[in-house]
PDB file of C-alpha atoms in Angstrom:
ATOM      1  CA  MET S   1    -146.737  78.650  31.740  1.00 90.00           C
ATOM      2  CA  MET S   2    -148.212  76.690  28.813  1.00 94.00           C
ATOM      3  CA  HIS S   3    -146.589  75.416  25.612  1.00 96.00           C
ATOM      4  CA  GLY S   4    -148.129  75.599  22.150  1.00 97.00           C
ATOM      5  CA  ARG S   5    -147.644  76.199  18.444  1.00 97.00           C
ATOM      6  CA  VAL S   6    -148.778  79.294  16.546  1.00 97.00           C
ATOM      7  CA  VAL S   7    -151.269  78.088  13.908  1.00 95.00           C
ATOM      8  CA  ALA S   8    -152.418  81.502  12.645  1.00 93.00           C
ATOM      9  CA  ALA S   9    -150.728  84.884  12.501  1.00 90.00           C
ATOM     10  CA  HIS S  10    -152.479  88.144  11.685  1.00 84.00           C
ATOM     11  CA  GLY S  11    -150.633  91.313  12.556  1.00 79.00           C
ATOM     12  CA  ARG S  12    -150.011  91.178  16.295  1.00 84.00           C
ATOM     13  CA  GLN S  13    -152.787  88.664  16.892  1.00 89.00           C
ATOM     14  CA  TYR S  14    -152.118  84.935  16.975  1.00 94.00           C
ATOM     15  CA  ILE S  15    -153.901  81.652  17.516  1.00 94.00           C
ATOM     16  CA  VAL S  16    -151.867  79.253  19.653  1.00 97.00           C
ATOM     17  CA  GLU S  17    -152.705  75.540  19.692  1.00 96.00           C
ATOM     18  CA  THR S  18    -151.728  73.316  22.621  1.00 95.00           C
ATOM     19  CA  GLY S  19    -150.887  69.629  22.463  1.00 92.00           C
ATOM     20  CA  ASP S  20    -154.475  68.587  23.203  1.00 93.00           C
ATOM     21  CA  GLY S  21    -155.839  70.705  20.338  1.00 92.00           C
ATOM     22  CA  THR S  22    -157.078  73.616  22.451  1.00 93.00           C
ATOM     23  CA  ARG S  23    -156.763  76.946  20.617  1.00 93.00           C
ATOM     24  CA  LEU S  24    -156.457  80.359  22.223  1.00 95.00           C
ATOM     25  CA  PRO S  25    -156.087  83.881  20.778  1.00 94.00           C
ATOM     26  CA  CYS S  26    -152.823  85.357  22.071  1.00 95.00           C
ATOM     27  CA  PHE S  27    -150.897  88.615  21.913  1.00 93.00           C
ATOM     28  CA  PRO S  28    -147.148  89.148  22.329  1.00 92.00           C
ATOM     29  CA  ARG S  29    -145.712  91.360  25.058  1.00 87.00           C
ATOM     30  CA  GLY S  30    -144.448  94.753  23.931  1.00 80.00           C
ATOM     31  CA  LYS S  31    -145.159  96.747  20.811  1.00 77.00           C
ATOM     32  CA  LYS S  32    -142.906  94.839  18.410  1.00 79.00           C
ATOM     33  CA  SER S  33    -143.773  91.253  17.513  1.00 83.00           C
ATOM     34  CA  GLU S  34    -141.271  88.678  16.261  1.00 90.00           C
ATOM     35  CA  VAL S  35    -143.772  85.792  16.252  1.00 94.00           C
ATOM     36  CA  ALA S  36    -144.416  83.766  13.086  1.00 94.00           C
ATOM     37  CA  CYS S  37    -146.891  81.088  12.109  1.00 95.00           C
ATOM     38  CA  GLY S  38    -145.324  77.752  13.032  1.00 97.00           C
ATOM     39  CA  ASP S  39    -143.464  79.098  16.051  1.00 97.00           C
ATOM     40  CA  GLU S  40    -143.313  77.012  19.222  1.00 97.00           C
ATOM     41  CA  VAL S  41    -144.072  79.360  22.114  1.00 97.00           C
ATOM     42  CA  GLU S  42    -144.598  79.544  25.840  1.00 97.00           C
ATOM     43  CA  PHE S  43    -147.678  81.503  26.848  1.00 96.00           C
ATOM     44  CA  ALA S  44    -149.842  82.297  29.826  1.00 95.00           C
ATOM     45  CA  ARG S  45    -153.577  82.878  30.060  1.00 92.00           C
ATOM     46  CA  SER S  46    -154.457  86.508  30.644  1.00 90.00           C
ATOM     47  CA  SER S  47    -158.172  85.684  30.825  1.00 88.00           C
ATOM     48  CA  ALA S  48    -160.450  82.725  30.186  1.00 85.00           C
ATOM     49  CA  ASP S  49    -160.412  83.279  26.433  1.00 88.00           C
ATOM     50  CA  GLN S  50    -157.092  85.031  25.754  1.00 92.00           C
ATOM     51  CA  GLY S  51    -153.371  84.588  26.376  1.00 95.00           C
ATOM     52  CA  VAL S  52    -150.027  86.376  26.303  1.00 95.00           C
ATOM     53  CA  ILE S  53    -146.996  84.973  24.464  1.00 96.00           C
ATOM     54  CA  GLU S  54    -144.058  85.114  26.856  1.00 95.00           C
ATOM     55  CA  LYS S  55    -141.307  83.348  24.896  1.00 94.00           C
ATOM     56  CA  ILE S  56    -140.506  82.087  21.390  1.00 96.00           C
ATOM     57  CA  LEU S  57    -138.678  78.753  21.584  1.00 97.00           C
ATOM     58  CA  PRO S  58    -135.573  78.147  19.397  1.00 97.00           C
ATOM     59  CA  ARG S  59    -136.424  77.754  15.713  1.00 97.00           C
ATOM     60  CA  ARG S  60    -134.983  75.261  13.248  1.00 95.00           C
ATOM     61  CA  SER S  61    -135.791  77.608  10.353  1.00 96.00           C
ATOM     62  CA  LEU S  62    -137.382  80.978   9.636  1.00 95.00           C
ATOM     63  CA  LEU S  63    -138.629  82.058   6.227  1.00 94.00           C
ATOM     64  CA  TYR S  64    -139.102  85.791   5.781  1.00 89.00           C
ATOM     65  CA  ARG S  65    -138.778  88.642   3.326  1.00 89.00           C
ATOM     66  CA  SER S  66    -137.537  92.167   3.890  1.00 86.00           C
ATOM     67  CA  ASN S  67    -136.860  95.510   2.269  1.00 78.00           C
ATOM     68  CA  GLU S  68    -135.117  98.677   3.404  1.00 69.00           C
ATOM     69  CA  ILE S  69    -137.982  99.561   5.754  1.00 71.00           C
ATOM     70  CA  ARG S  70    -139.288  96.381   7.371  1.00 78.00           C
ATOM     71  CA  GLN S  71    -139.315  92.624   7.398  1.00 84.00           C
ATOM     72  CA  LYS S  72    -142.283  90.307   6.972  1.00 87.00           C
ATOM     73  CA  LEU S  73    -142.169  86.925   8.689  1.00 90.00           C
ATOM     74  CA  ILE S  74    -143.731  84.167   6.585  1.00 92.00           C
ATOM     75  CA  ALA S  75    -143.342  80.944   8.595  1.00 95.00           C
ATOM     76  CA  ALA S  76    -141.129  79.294  11.208  1.00 97.00           C
ATOM     77  CA  ASN S  77    -139.974  75.711  11.742  1.00 98.00           C
ATOM     78  CA  VAL S  78    -140.734  74.598   8.191  1.00 97.00           C
ATOM     79  CA  ASP S  79    -138.925  71.788   6.367  1.00 96.00           C
ATOM     80  CA  GLN S  80    -140.110  72.556   2.871  1.00 98.00           C
ATOM     81  CA  LEU S  81    -141.051  75.551   0.742  1.00 97.00           C
ATOM     82  CA  VAL S  82    -143.642  74.834  -1.939  1.00 97.00           C
ATOM     83  CA  VAL S  83    -143.558  77.596  -4.565  1.00 97.00           C
ATOM     84  CA  VAL S  84    -146.859  77.567  -6.470  1.00 96.00           C
ATOM     85  CA  VAL S  85    -146.697  78.833 -10.056  1.00 96.00           C
ATOM     86  CA  ALA S  86    -149.187  78.333 -12.872  1.00 94.00           C
ATOM     87  CA  SER S  87    -149.499  78.055 -16.631  1.00 94.00           C
ATOM     88  CA  GLU S  88    -151.940  80.993 -16.454  1.00 91.00           C
ATOM     89  CA  PRO S  89    -151.504  83.812 -15.559  1.00 89.00           C
ATOM     90  CA  ALA S  90    -147.803  84.186 -16.317  1.00 91.00           C
ATOM     91  CA  PHE S  91    -145.529  83.985 -13.296  1.00 93.00           C
ATOM     92  CA  SER S  92    -142.375  85.901 -12.419  1.00 92.00           C
ATOM     93  CA  ASP S  93    -139.081  83.977 -12.730  1.00 92.00           C
ATOM     94  CA  ASP S  94    -137.500  86.655 -10.558  1.00 92.00           C
ATOM     95  CA  LEU S  95    -139.958  86.163  -7.703  1.00 93.00           C
ATOM     96  CA  VAL S  96    -139.424  82.382  -7.830  1.00 95.00           C
ATOM     97  CA  THR S  97    -135.647  82.907  -7.747  1.00 95.00           C
ATOM     98  CA  ARG S  98    -135.965  85.194  -4.728  1.00 94.00           C
ATOM     99  CA  ALA S  99    -138.108  82.632  -2.876  1.00 95.00           C
ATOM    100  CA  LEU S 100    -135.548  79.912  -3.636  1.00 96.00           C
ATOM    101  CA  ILE S 101    -132.716  82.104  -2.321  1.00 96.00           C
ATOM    102  CA  ALA S 102    -134.620  82.706   0.926  1.00 95.00           C
ATOM    103  CA  ALA S 103    -135.119  78.935   1.282  1.00 96.00           C
ATOM    104  CA  GLU S 104    -131.481  78.118   0.450  1.00 96.00           C
ATOM    105  CA  SER S 105    -130.289  80.615   3.063  1.00 95.00           C
ATOM    106  CA  GLU S 106    -132.231  78.666   5.723  1.00 95.00           C
ATOM    107  CA  ASP S 107    -131.503  75.140   4.379  1.00 95.00           C
ATOM    108  CA  ILE S 108    -135.179  74.604   3.605  1.00 97.00           C
ATOM    109  CA  GLU S 109    -136.096  72.037   0.940  1.00 97.00           C
ATOM    110  CA  VAL S 110    -137.829  73.384  -2.166  1.00 97.00           C
ATOM    111  CA  LEU S 111    -140.611  72.020  -4.368  1.00 98.00           C
ATOM    112  CA  ILE S 112    -142.005  74.016  -7.293  1.00 98.00           C
ATOM    113  CA  ALA S 113    -145.638  73.154  -8.026  1.00 97.00           C
ATOM    114  CA  LEU S 114    -146.685  74.045 -11.579  1.00 97.00           C
ATOM    115  CA  ASN S 115    -150.451  74.409 -11.242  1.00 96.00           C
ATOM    116  CA  LYS S 116    -153.249  74.721 -13.834  1.00 94.00           C
ATOM    117  CA  CYS S 117    -151.616  72.237 -16.203  1.00 95.00           C
ATOM    118  CA  ASP S 118    -155.096  71.571 -17.591  1.00 93.00           C
ATOM    119  CA  LEU S 119    -154.898  75.053 -19.174  1.00 91.00           C
ATOM    120  CA  THR S 120    -152.693  74.316 -22.159  1.00 91.00           C
ATOM    121  CA  ASP S 121    -152.433  77.661 -23.997  1.00 92.00           C
ATOM    122  CA  ARG S 122    -149.349  78.778 -22.003  1.00 93.00           C
ATOM    123  CA  LEU S 123    -148.230  75.408 -20.681  1.00 96.00           C
ATOM    124  CA  ALA S 124    -145.244  75.122 -23.030  1.00 96.00           C
ATOM    125  CA  GLU S 125    -143.960  78.553 -21.947  1.00 96.00           C
ATOM    126  CA  ALA S 126    -144.502  77.720 -18.259  1.00 96.00           C
ATOM    127  CA  ARG S 127    -142.551  74.486 -18.733  1.00 97.00           C
ATOM    128  CA  ARG S 128    -139.736  76.427 -20.393  1.00 96.00           C
ATOM    129  CA  GLN S 129    -139.596  78.717 -17.357  1.00 96.00           C
ATOM    130  CA  THR S 130    -139.547  75.855 -14.841  1.00 97.00           C
ATOM    131  CA  ALA S 131    -136.951  73.919 -16.876  1.00 97.00           C
ATOM    132  CA  VAL S 132    -134.312  76.418 -15.718  1.00 95.00           C
ATOM    133  CA  PHE S 133    -134.971  75.371 -12.119  1.00 97.00           C
ATOM    134  CA  THR S 134    -135.234  71.643 -12.952  1.00 97.00           C
ATOM    135  CA  ALA S 135    -131.750  71.844 -14.513  1.00 96.00           C
ATOM    136  CA  LEU S 136    -130.437  73.069 -11.149  1.00 96.00           C
ATOM    137  CA  GLY S 137    -131.844  70.064  -9.313  1.00 96.00           C
ATOM    138  CA  TYR S 138    -135.027  71.642  -7.970  1.00 98.00           C
ATOM    139  CA  ARG S 139    -138.052  69.366  -7.996  1.00 97.00           C
ATOM    140  CA  VAL S 140    -140.945  70.510 -10.205  1.00 98.00           C
ATOM    141  CA  LEU S 141    -144.356  68.852  -9.861  1.00 97.00           C
ATOM    142  CA  GLU S 142    -146.984  69.442 -12.550  1.00 97.00           C
ATOM    143  CA  LEU S 143    -150.589  69.285 -11.371  1.00 96.00           C
ATOM    144  CA  SER S 144    -154.066  70.762 -11.546  1.00 94.00           C
ATOM    145  CA  ALA S 145    -155.574  71.923  -8.255  1.00 91.00           C
ATOM    146  CA  LEU S 146    -159.058  71.419  -9.694  1.00 90.00           C
ATOM    147  CA  HIS S 147    -158.545  67.818 -10.762  1.00 90.00           C
ATOM    148  CA  HIS S 148    -155.340  66.337  -9.315  1.00 90.00           C
ATOM    149  CA  ALA S 149    -154.501  68.205  -6.106  1.00 93.00           C
ATOM    150  CA  ASP S 150    -153.772  64.883  -4.380  1.00 94.00           C
ATOM    151  CA  ASP S 151    -150.663  64.539  -6.554  1.00 95.00           C
ATOM    152  CA  LEU S 152    -149.055  66.966  -4.108  1.00 96.00           C
ATOM    153  CA  ARG S 153    -149.970  65.026  -0.960  1.00 96.00           C
ATOM    154  CA  PRO S 154    -147.084  62.469  -1.024  1.00 97.00           C
ATOM    155  CA  HIS S 155    -144.597  65.360  -1.234  1.00 97.00           C
ATOM    156  CA  LEU S 156    -146.034  66.846   1.982  1.00 97.00           C
ATOM    157  CA  GLN S 157    -145.864  63.622   3.998  1.00 97.00           C
ATOM    158  CA  GLY S 158    -143.868  63.840   7.221  1.00 97.00           C
ATOM    159  CA  ARG S 159    -142.969  67.500   6.713  1.00 97.00           C
ATOM    160  CA  THR S 160    -144.100  70.962   7.717  1.00 97.00           C
ATOM    161  CA  SER S 161    -144.445  72.765   4.390  1.00 98.00           C
ATOM    162  CA  VAL S 162    -145.272  76.365   3.560  1.00 96.00           C
ATOM    163  CA  LEU S 163    -147.034  77.413   0.361  1.00 95.00           C
ATOM    164  CA  VAL S 164    -145.968  80.679  -1.258  1.00 94.00           C
ATOM    165  CA  GLY S 165    -146.820  82.183  -4.617  1.00 91.00           C
ATOM    166  CA  GLN S 166    -148.064  85.185  -6.500  1.00 90.00           C
ATOM    167  CA  SER S 167    -151.751  86.019  -6.344  1.00 84.00           C
ATOM    168  CA  GLY S 168    -153.724  84.167  -9.002  1.00 86.00           C
ATOM    169  CA  MET S 169    -151.605  81.000  -9.055  1.00 90.00           C
ATOM    170  CA  GLY S 170    -154.419  78.906  -7.539  1.00 88.00           C
ATOM    171  CA  LYS S 171    -152.863  78.468  -4.111  1.00 89.00           C
ATOM    172  CA  SER S 172    -156.177  78.773  -2.238  1.00 85.00           C
ATOM    173  CA  THR S 173    -157.835  76.286  -4.599  1.00 88.00           C
ATOM    174  CA  LEU S 174    -155.010  73.861  -3.881  1.00 92.00           C
ATOM    175  CA  VAL S 175    -155.341  74.253  -0.114  1.00 92.00           C
ATOM    176  CA  ASN S 176    -159.112  73.807  -0.198  1.00 90.00           C
ATOM    177  CA  ALA S 177    -158.779  70.692  -2.371  1.00 92.00           C
ATOM    178  CA  LEU S 178    -156.212  69.128  -0.022  1.00 93.00           C
ATOM    179  CA  ILE S 179    -157.961  70.244   3.171  1.00 91.00           C
ATOM    180  CA  PRO S 180    -161.750  70.480   2.631  1.00 86.00           C
ATOM    181  CA  GLU S 181    -162.234  71.869   6.144  1.00 79.00           C
ATOM    182  CA  ALA S 182    -159.782  74.747   5.489  1.00 76.00           C
ATOM    183  CA  ARG S 183    -162.498  77.289   4.724  1.00 67.00           C
ATOM    184  CA  ALA S 184    -164.323  76.491   7.938  1.00 50.00           C
ATOM    185  CA  ALA S 185    -161.064  76.645   9.900  1.00 55.00           C
ATOM    186  CA  THR S 186    -160.220  80.014   8.337  1.00 54.00           C
ATOM    187  CA  ARG S 187    -163.648  81.383   9.289  1.00 55.00           C
ATOM    188  CA  GLU S 188    -163.196  80.205  12.872  1.00 61.00           C
ATOM    189  CA  ILE S 189    -159.759  81.818  13.099  1.00 57.00           C
ATOM    190  CA  SER S 190    -161.044  85.066  11.584  1.00 58.00           C
ATOM    191  CA  GLN S 191    -163.854  85.201  14.139  1.00 61.00           C
ATOM    192  CA  ALA S 192    -161.426  84.509  16.980  1.00 63.00           C
ATOM    193  CA  LEU S 193    -159.144  87.287  15.742  1.00 60.00           C
ATOM    194  CA  ASP S 194    -162.095  89.559  14.954  1.00 53.00           C
ATOM    195  CA  SER S 195    -160.769  90.039  11.428  1.00 44.00           C
ATOM    196  CA  GLY S 196    -163.427  88.482   9.237  1.00 39.00           C
ATOM    197  CA  LYS S 197    -162.921  90.913   6.374  1.00 40.00           C
ATOM    198  CA  HIS S 198    -159.235  89.943   6.165  1.00 38.00           C
ATOM    199  CA  THR S 199    -159.603  86.167   5.889  1.00 41.00           C
ATOM    200  CA  THR S 200    -156.911  85.836   3.193  1.00 44.00           C
ATOM    201  CA  THR S 201    -154.283  88.082   4.729  1.00 54.00           C
ATOM    202  CA  HIS S 202    -152.911  85.889   7.486  1.00 79.00           C
ATOM    203  CA  ALA S 203    -150.734  82.767   7.486  1.00 89.00           C
ATOM    204  CA  THR S 204    -152.522  79.636   8.694  1.00 92.00           C
ATOM    205  CA  LEU S 205    -151.232  76.175   9.632  1.00 95.00           C
ATOM    206  CA  TYR S 206    -153.364  73.138   8.786  1.00 94.00           C
ATOM    207  CA  HIS S 207    -152.802  69.535   9.899  1.00 94.00           C
ATOM    208  CA  LEU S 208    -152.788  66.989   7.056  1.00 94.00           C
ATOM    209  CA  ASP S 209    -152.132  64.234   9.594  1.00 93.00           C
ATOM    210  CA  ALA S 210    -150.217  63.851  12.869  1.00 92.00           C
ATOM    211  CA  ASP S 211    -146.840  64.233  11.143  1.00 95.00           C
ATOM    212  CA  SER S 212    -147.658  66.436   8.134  1.00 96.00           C
ATOM    213  CA  HIS S 213    -148.589  70.113   8.290  1.00 97.00           C
ATOM    214  CA  LEU S 214    -149.205  72.772   5.678  1.00 96.00           C
ATOM    215  CA  ILE S 215    -148.899  76.538   6.185  1.00 95.00           C
ATOM    216  CA  ASP S 216    -150.759  78.719   3.695  1.00 92.00           C
ATOM    217  CA  SER S 217    -149.414  82.243   3.335  1.00 88.00           C
ATOM    218  CA  PRO S 218    -150.889  85.342   1.653  1.00 84.00           C
ATOM    219  CA  GLY S 219    -150.227  85.874  -2.055  1.00 81.00           C
ATOM    220  CA  LEU S 220    -146.941  87.639  -2.822  1.00 80.00           C
ATOM    221  CA  GLN S 221    -146.200  90.292  -5.389  1.00 80.00           C
ATOM    222  CA  GLU S 222    -142.639  90.879  -4.193  1.00 84.00           C
ATOM    223  CA  PHE S 223    -140.024  89.022  -2.182  1.00 89.00           C
ATOM    224  CA  GLY S 224    -137.397  91.363  -0.745  1.00 89.00           C
ATOM    225  CA  LEU S 225    -134.070  89.919   0.403  1.00 92.00           C
ATOM    226  CA  GLY S 226    -132.711  92.967   2.192  1.00 89.00           C
ATOM    227  CA  HIS S 227    -131.637  90.817   5.159  1.00 90.00           C
ATOM    228  CA  LEU S 228    -129.089  88.872   3.056  1.00 93.00           C
ATOM    229  CA  GLY S 229    -125.575  90.082   2.263  1.00 93.00           C
ATOM    230  CA  ARG S 230    -123.896  89.647  -1.121  1.00 94.00           C
ATOM    231  CA  GLY S 231    -121.974  86.576   0.036  1.00 95.00           C
ATOM    232  CA  GLU S 232    -125.154  84.902   1.269  1.00 95.00           C
ATOM    233  CA  ILE S 233    -126.936  85.673  -2.003  1.00 96.00           C
ATOM    234  CA  GLU S 234    -124.004  84.304  -4.040  1.00 96.00           C
ATOM    235  CA  TYR S 235    -123.999  81.047  -2.086  1.00 96.00           C
ATOM    236  CA  ALA S 236    -127.778  80.681  -2.409  1.00 97.00           C
ATOM    237  CA  PHE S 237    -127.342  80.399  -6.201  1.00 97.00           C
ATOM    238  CA  ARG S 238    -126.392  76.735  -5.997  1.00 96.00           C
ATOM    239  CA  GLU S 239    -124.864  76.690  -9.506  1.00 97.00           C
ATOM    240  CA  PHE S 240    -122.398  79.427  -8.459  1.00 97.00           C
ATOM    241  CA  ARG S 241    -120.857  77.361  -5.651  1.00 97.00           C
ATOM    242  CA  PRO S 242    -118.158  75.527  -7.694  1.00 97.00           C
ATOM    243  CA  TYR S 243    -116.739  78.934  -8.721  1.00 97.00           C
ATOM    244  CA  LEU S 244    -116.915  80.802  -5.433  1.00 96.00           C
ATOM    245  CA  GLY S 245    -113.480  81.369  -3.947  1.00 95.00           C
ATOM    246  CA  GLN S 246    -111.821  80.705  -7.311  1.00 96.00           C
ATOM    247  CA  CYS S 247    -111.669  84.347  -8.475  1.00 96.00           C
ATOM    248  CA  ARG S 248    -108.406  86.322  -8.284  1.00 95.00           C
ATOM    249  CA  PHE S 249    -109.934  88.784  -5.817  1.00 95.00           C
ATOM    250  CA  ARG S 250    -111.551  87.519  -2.633  1.00 92.00           C
ATOM    251  CA  ASP S 251    -114.262  90.213  -2.765  1.00 92.00           C
ATOM    252  CA  CYS S 252    -114.958  89.751  -6.497  1.00 95.00           C
ATOM    253  CA  ARG S 253    -118.471  90.935  -7.430  1.00 94.00           C
ATOM    254  CA  HIS S 254    -118.342  88.993 -10.727  1.00 96.00           C
ATOM    255  CA  ASP S 255    -118.745  92.246 -12.600  1.00 94.00           C
ATOM    256  CA  ARG S 256    -115.658  93.652 -14.387  1.00 92.00           C
ATOM    257  CA  GLU S 257    -112.899  92.300 -12.166  1.00 95.00           C
ATOM    258  CA  PRO S 258    -110.046  90.495 -13.960  1.00 96.00           C
ATOM    259  CA  ASP S 259    -109.748  86.698 -13.611  1.00 96.00           C
ATOM    260  CA  CYS S 260    -113.298  86.215 -12.358  1.00 97.00           C
ATOM    261  CA  ALA S 261    -114.069  82.493 -12.251  1.00 97.00           C
ATOM    262  CA  LEU S 262    -117.834  82.844 -12.596  1.00 97.00           C
ATOM    263  CA  ARG S 263    -118.222  85.075 -15.661  1.00 96.00           C
ATOM    264  CA  PRO S 264    -116.606  82.563 -18.103  1.00 97.00           C
ATOM    265  CA  ALA S 265    -119.112  79.943 -16.895  1.00 97.00           C
ATOM    266  CA  VAL S 266    -121.929  82.356 -17.740  1.00 97.00           C
ATOM    267  CA  GLU S 267    -120.455  83.181 -21.143  1.00 96.00           C
ATOM    268  CA  SER S 268    -120.081  79.485 -21.999  1.00 96.00           C
ATOM    269  CA  GLY S 269    -123.667  78.727 -20.962  1.00 95.00           C
ATOM    270  CA  THR S 270    -122.665  76.511 -18.031  1.00 96.00           C
ATOM    271  CA  VAL S 271    -124.412  79.005 -15.750  1.00 96.00           C
ATOM    272  CA  ASP S 272    -127.776  80.245 -17.055  1.00 95.00           C
ATOM    273  CA  LYS S 273    -127.600  83.871 -18.226  1.00 95.00           C
ATOM    274  CA  SER S 274    -131.042  84.738 -16.845  1.00 93.00           C
ATOM    275  CA  ARG S 275    -130.062  83.485 -13.396  1.00 95.00           C
ATOM    276  CA  PHE S 276    -126.842  85.496 -13.511  1.00 96.00           C
ATOM    277  CA  ALA S 277    -128.898  88.561 -14.484  1.00 95.00           C
ATOM    278  CA  SER S 278    -131.130  87.931 -11.451  1.00 94.00           C
ATOM    279  CA  TYR S 279    -128.035  87.832  -9.250  1.00 95.00           C
ATOM    280  CA  ARG S 280    -126.791  91.137 -10.701  1.00 95.00           C
ATOM    281  CA  ARG S 281    -130.140  92.798  -9.992  1.00 93.00           C
ATOM    282  CA  LEU S 282    -130.224  91.434  -6.440  1.00 93.00           C
ATOM    283  CA  VAL S 283    -126.799  92.809  -5.559  1.00 93.00           C
ATOM    284  CA  GLY S 284    -127.381  96.161  -7.277  1.00 88.00           C
ATOM    285  CA  LEU S 285    -125.194  95.691 -10.358  1.00 86.00           C
ATOM    286  CA  GLU S 286    -128.198  96.108 -12.645  1.00 81.00           C
ATOM    287  CA  PRO S 287    -131.462  98.006 -12.151  1.00 78.00           C
ATOM    288  CA  ALA S 288    -134.667  96.078 -11.559  1.00 71.00           C
ATOM    289  CA  PRO S 289    -136.719  95.508 -14.718  1.00 65.00           C
TER     290      PRO S 289
END
C-alpha cells in the first residue's frame, strides 16, 4: 500500500502524488466517490500507470457545498479559504456569505481577495460590499491579478489555501500569475485524466513552496448549504453569537417569537440588516431573490 495526496480531482478520476513527487492517475473503489482534492489517501497500483484508492485518511477539514439532491466536494485539508471577488463584473454578496458560512462551519480561515482594483468604474461599490465583511473581522485584500498578484503570496505562506469565486472574477488569471507553470501542469493532468476538453472543471493543487499549497477550484454560480442545520447556520454568522441562547425560547428562529434577543440588534443596526436577510433566506424564512 502506498501513501499520497490527491492533487487533482475530476469526477471519479484523480491524480495522486507521492512524497517523492511521483504522480499516478487513480480511481476509487465502488461506484460512489467521497474523495476530494487535498485528501491524504492510501492507494495501490492496479497497473504500471494506474492505481486504486483504498482508503481516505482522517481529514482536518472538508469544504463542500450541497443541495437537496447531491453534494459537491471542493477541497480537503485546507487551512484557508480565499474568496475571489472583483470590481467588475458585480459579485454576489449572498454567494460570498454562503462561502463564509461553509468555512466557519469547518473552522477554516477566510481571506476575501478583491481583484481587478485597477478597474475603477465599480470599485467604490465593490468596496462598499466588502466593507460589510471587513466590519465583521474578515480580512479583505485589494489587488490586481494582472499587475500585483504577488500581493497575495504572503497570505498563502505556510498554509494550504483554496480559491473559490464566481466565474469572471479573474481567479484563473490570479493562479497563472502566482504559478506560471500552472497552465502546463493543468495540461499534463488533463492528458493523464483523458479530459482535455474539460481543463477548467476540476480542482487542482499547486505547490507554491514546500510548506505552501494552493488549490484552484472551478468557478461557482451557487453555493448550497443543504448539509447544515439551522443551528449550525446561526453559529456561522459570527455577529449572531453574542445573542444566541439569550432568546426566551430555546428554539427561537428569530422571526416573530416574543423576547428574541437577536432581532433588536438588527433593528438597532448592531447586526447588519443585509446579513440578517441572508440568514432568513438560508433557513427558509424568506424566499430567495
